GROMACS .gro file of C-alpha atoms in nm:
model
  178
    1LEU     CA    1   2.831  -4.200   3.163
    2ASP     CA    2   2.707  -3.912   3.370
    3PHE     CA    3   2.510  -3.634   3.203
    4ASP     CA    4   2.436  -3.294   3.350
    5ALA     CA    5   2.108  -3.288   3.153
    6LEU     CA    6   1.919  -3.481   2.886
    7TYR     CA    7   1.688  -3.314   2.634
    8SER     CA    8   1.464  -3.392   2.340
    9PRO     CA    9   1.435  -3.773   2.329
   10ALA     CA   10   1.323  -3.909   1.991
   11TRP     CA   11   1.243  -4.269   1.894
   12ASP     CA   12   1.401  -4.412   1.581
   13PRO     CA   13   1.153  -4.559   1.329
   14THR     CA   14   1.216  -4.917   1.448
   15GLY     CA   15   1.147  -4.835   1.812
   16ARG     CA   16   1.484  -4.985   1.912
   17ARG     CA   17   1.682  -4.667   1.977
   18ILE     CA   18   1.623  -4.324   2.124
   19ALA     CA   19   1.831  -4.025   2.017
   20PHE     CA   20   1.872  -3.738   2.263
   21SER     CA   21   2.079  -3.432   2.337
   22GLY     CA   22   2.315  -3.505   2.625
   23ILE     CA   23   2.483  -3.222   2.813
   24ARG     CA   24   2.813  -3.281   2.992
   25GLY     CA   25   3.040  -3.007   3.121
   26GLY     CA   26   2.839  -2.741   2.937
   27LYS     CA   27   2.879  -2.919   2.601
   28SER     CA   28   2.591  -3.075   2.411
   29ASP     CA   29   2.616  -3.373   2.178
   30LEU     CA   30   2.377  -3.617   2.018
   31TRP     CA   31   2.359  -3.964   2.165
   32ALA     CA   32   2.155  -4.277   2.100
   33VAL     CA   33   2.060  -4.547   2.346
   34ASP     CA   34   1.955  -4.901   2.258
   35VAL     CA   35   1.635  -4.954   2.459
   36GLU     CA   36   1.692  -5.328   2.505
   37THR     CA   37   2.060  -5.332   2.600
   38GLY     CA   38   2.102  -4.981   2.741
   39GLU     CA   39   2.413  -4.939   2.525
   40LEU     CA   40   2.497  -4.573   2.462
   41GLU     CA   41   2.640  -4.447   2.134
   42GLN     CA   42   2.781  -4.095   2.094
   43LEU     CA   43   2.670  -3.960   1.756
   44THR     CA   44   2.842  -3.620   1.762
   45ASP     CA   45   3.153  -3.507   1.946
   46ASP     CA   46   3.228  -3.143   1.880
   47PRO     CA   47   3.192  -2.804   2.049
   48TYR     CA   48   2.873  -2.705   1.862
   49LEU     CA   49   2.516  -2.699   1.988
   50ALA     CA   50   2.326  -3.026   1.929
   51ARG     CA   51   1.958  -3.010   2.018
   52ASP     CA   52   1.616  -3.146   1.919
   53PRO     CA   53   1.715  -3.461   1.722
   54GLN     CA   54   1.455  -3.611   1.488
   55TRP     CA   55   1.514  -3.942   1.304
   56SER     CA   56   1.439  -3.961   0.934
   57PRO     CA   57   1.167  -4.211   0.837
   58ASP     CA   58   1.433  -4.457   0.714
   59GLY     CA   59   1.644  -4.417   1.031
   60GLY     CA   60   1.959  -4.326   0.839
   61ARG     CA   61   1.967  -3.956   0.923
   62ILE     CA   62   1.891  -3.728   1.214
   63ALA     CA   63   1.784  -3.366   1.170
   64PHE     CA   64   1.880  -3.144   1.462
   65VAL     CA   65   1.946  -2.787   1.572
   66THR     CA   66   2.304  -2.660   1.576
   67ASP     CA   67   2.501  -2.335   1.577
   68ARG     CA   68   2.772  -2.456   1.335
   69GLY     CA   69   2.854  -2.224   1.052
   70PRO     CA   70   3.052  -1.914   0.965
   71ASP     CA   71   2.879  -1.692   1.223
   72THR     CA   72   3.004  -1.908   1.512
   73ASP     CA   73   3.356  -1.823   1.629
   74LEU     CA   74   3.461  -2.078   1.889
   75GLU     CA   75   3.797  -1.911   1.954
   76HIS     CA   76   3.621  -1.592   2.070
   77LEU     CA   77   3.313  -1.770   2.211
   78ILE     CA   78   3.074  -1.603   1.968
   79PHE     CA   79   2.781  -1.828   1.889
   80GLY     CA   80   2.571  -1.784   1.577
   81GLU     CA   81   2.200  -1.832   1.524
   82SER     CA   82   2.062  -2.182   1.546
   83LYS     CA   83   2.032  -2.372   1.220
   84ILE     CA   84   1.897  -2.704   1.102
   85ALA     CA   85   2.156  -2.970   1.018
   86ILE     CA   86   2.138  -3.333   0.915
   87LEU     CA   87   2.359  -3.605   1.061
   88ASP     CA   88   2.426  -3.909   0.843
   89VAL     CA   89   2.421  -4.168   1.121
   90ALA     CA   90   2.644  -4.427   0.950
   91ARG     CA   91   2.911  -4.182   0.829
   92ARG     CA   92   2.882  -3.941   1.126
   93SER     CA   93   2.892  -3.650   0.881
   94VAL     CA   94   2.694  -3.332   0.946
   95ASP     CA   95   2.557  -3.100   0.677
   96VAL     CA   96   2.380  -2.771   0.755
   97LEU     CA   97   2.075  -2.712   0.536
   98PRO     CA   98   2.146  -2.457   0.264
   99GLY     CA   99   1.982  -2.116   0.284
  100GLN     CA  100   1.953  -2.102   0.664
  101SER     CA  101   1.875  -1.754   0.791
  102GLY     CA  102   1.775  -1.616   1.129
  103LYS     CA  103   1.697  -1.859   1.410
  104ASP     CA  104   1.586  -2.196   1.270
  105ILE     CA  105   1.456  -2.454   1.519
  106SER     CA  106   1.239  -2.761   1.574
  107PRO     CA  107   1.298  -2.977   1.263
  108GLN     CA  108   1.048  -3.245   1.166
  109TRP     CA  109   1.077  -3.486   0.874
  110GLY     CA  110   0.816  -3.520   0.605
  111PRO     CA  111   0.673  -3.871   0.577
  112ASP     CA  112   0.884  -3.957   0.270
  113GLY     CA  113   1.211  -3.826   0.420
  114LYS     CA  114   1.253  -3.582   0.130
  115SER     CA  115   1.159  -3.266   0.318
  116LEU     CA  116   1.196  -3.099   0.655
  117ALA     CA  117   0.956  -2.863   0.827
  118PHE     CA  118   1.094  -2.619   1.084
  119VAL     CA  119   1.029  -2.288   1.255
  120SER     CA  120   1.230  -1.986   1.141
  121ASP     CA  121   1.231  -1.619   1.234
  122ARG     CA  122   1.409  -1.520   0.910
  123ASP     CA  123   1.148  -1.249   0.846
  124GLY     CA  124   1.134  -1.126   1.206
  125ILE     CA  125   0.846  -1.350   1.323
  126SER     CA  126   0.869  -1.724   1.391
  127ASP     CA  127   0.676  -1.902   1.116
  128LEU     CA  128   0.660  -2.253   0.971
  129TYR     CA  129   0.866  -2.342   0.664
  130ILE     CA  130   0.919  -2.660   0.464
  131GLN     CA  131   1.241  -2.725   0.274
  132ASP     CA  132   1.256  -2.981  -0.007
  133LEU     CA  133   1.589  -3.159   0.046
  134GLU     CA  134   1.630  -3.257  -0.319
  135THR     CA  135   1.559  -2.920  -0.484
  136GLU     CA  136   1.648  -2.703  -0.178
  137ARG     CA  137   1.320  -2.514  -0.243
  138LEU     CA  138   1.194  -2.338   0.070
  139SER     CA  139   0.821  -2.276   0.122
  140ARG     CA  140   0.669  -2.060   0.393
  141LEU     CA  141   0.354  -2.214   0.543
  142THR     CA  142   0.239  -1.948   0.790
  143LYS     CA  143   0.250  -1.571   0.823
  144LEU     CA  144   0.132  -1.491   1.174
  145VAL     CA  145   0.156  -1.166   1.366
  146THR     CA  146   0.248  -1.349   1.687
  147GLY     CA  147   0.437  -1.637   1.528
  148VAL     CA  148   0.453  -2.011   1.585
  149THR     CA  149   0.588  -2.096   1.928
  150GLY     CA  150   0.583  -2.361   2.197
  151LEU     CA  151   0.414  -2.292   2.528
  152VAL     CA  152   0.760  -2.266   2.684
  153GLU     CA  153   1.093  -2.224   2.503
  154SER     CA  154   1.183  -2.593   2.516
  155SER     CA  155   0.842  -2.731   2.411
  156PRO     CA  156   0.777  -2.834   2.051
  157PRO     CA  157   0.585  -2.565   1.861
  158PHE     CA  158   0.433  -2.800   1.601
  159SER     CA  159   0.379  -3.159   1.494
  160TRP     CA  160   0.347  -3.304   1.142
  161SER     CA  161   0.106  -3.595   1.086
  162ARG     CA  162   0.264  -3.922   0.976
  163ASP     CA  163   0.077  -3.913   0.644
  164GLY     CA  164   0.210  -3.561   0.577
  165LYS     CA  165  -0.134  -3.409   0.520
  166ARG     CA  166  -0.164  -3.195   0.834
  167ILE     CA  167   0.049  -2.986   1.065
  168VAL     CA  168  -0.073  -2.870   1.404
  169PHE     CA  169   0.100  -2.577   1.576
  170THR     CA  170   0.065  -2.344   1.872
  171THR     CA  171   0.051  -1.967   1.859
  172PHE     CA  172  -0.051  -1.691   2.099
  173MET     CA  173  -0.362  -1.508   1.976
  174GLY     CA  174  -0.575  -1.253   2.158
  175ASP     CA  175  -0.564  -1.350   2.522
  176GLY     CA  176  -0.433  -1.706   2.505
  177TRP     CA  177  -0.274  -1.998   2.324
  178GLU     CA  178  -0.438  -2.150   2.018
   0.00000   0.00000   0.00000
C-alpha cells in the first residue's frame, strides 16, 4: 500500500507490532505493521482524524486523537476539536472519552492501563490532565501560564514514566524551553 505520509509510530507492549497514523488521499487511519512479516493491518477505516496512537499496557486497546463527535459535520466539512478516543483492537470499536472539552491531544496510558494522561486546552491554556477510565474522574496536573507544548506542533509534549511515578513535559518559560 502506498501512503502519502506516516505519523506517530508506537510499539505495542510485545515489541511485535507498530501502530501508526497512515495518510492516503487526505484521509488518516490507524494501521499496524508486524515487524517480522511486514504484514499491514488497517485498524480504522472512516473519515475521521486518527493521530498519535498509543497502545495500552496489555496491548488490547489503542488511545488516539480523533475529531469524531457531535461537533464534526462531515456533510458540510466542519471538523470539531480533537478528542481522545480508545480503539478496542479486537472488536475494532471506538469510544471517545467522556467529558472531552476543548482541544485534547497526546494521550499516554498509565502503567496499569486504568488511566490516560493527555494535554487539553479546556481552560484556555494547554495543561496536563489524567482521566481515570473506571470512574471517569478527571484531574488537572498543571496550571501554567504558557501551557504544556511540544517544541513543534507534531512533537510529543510529555512522557509518563513506565512506573507511573513521574511525568516530564516541555513548556516555554521566560526566554526558552524548559
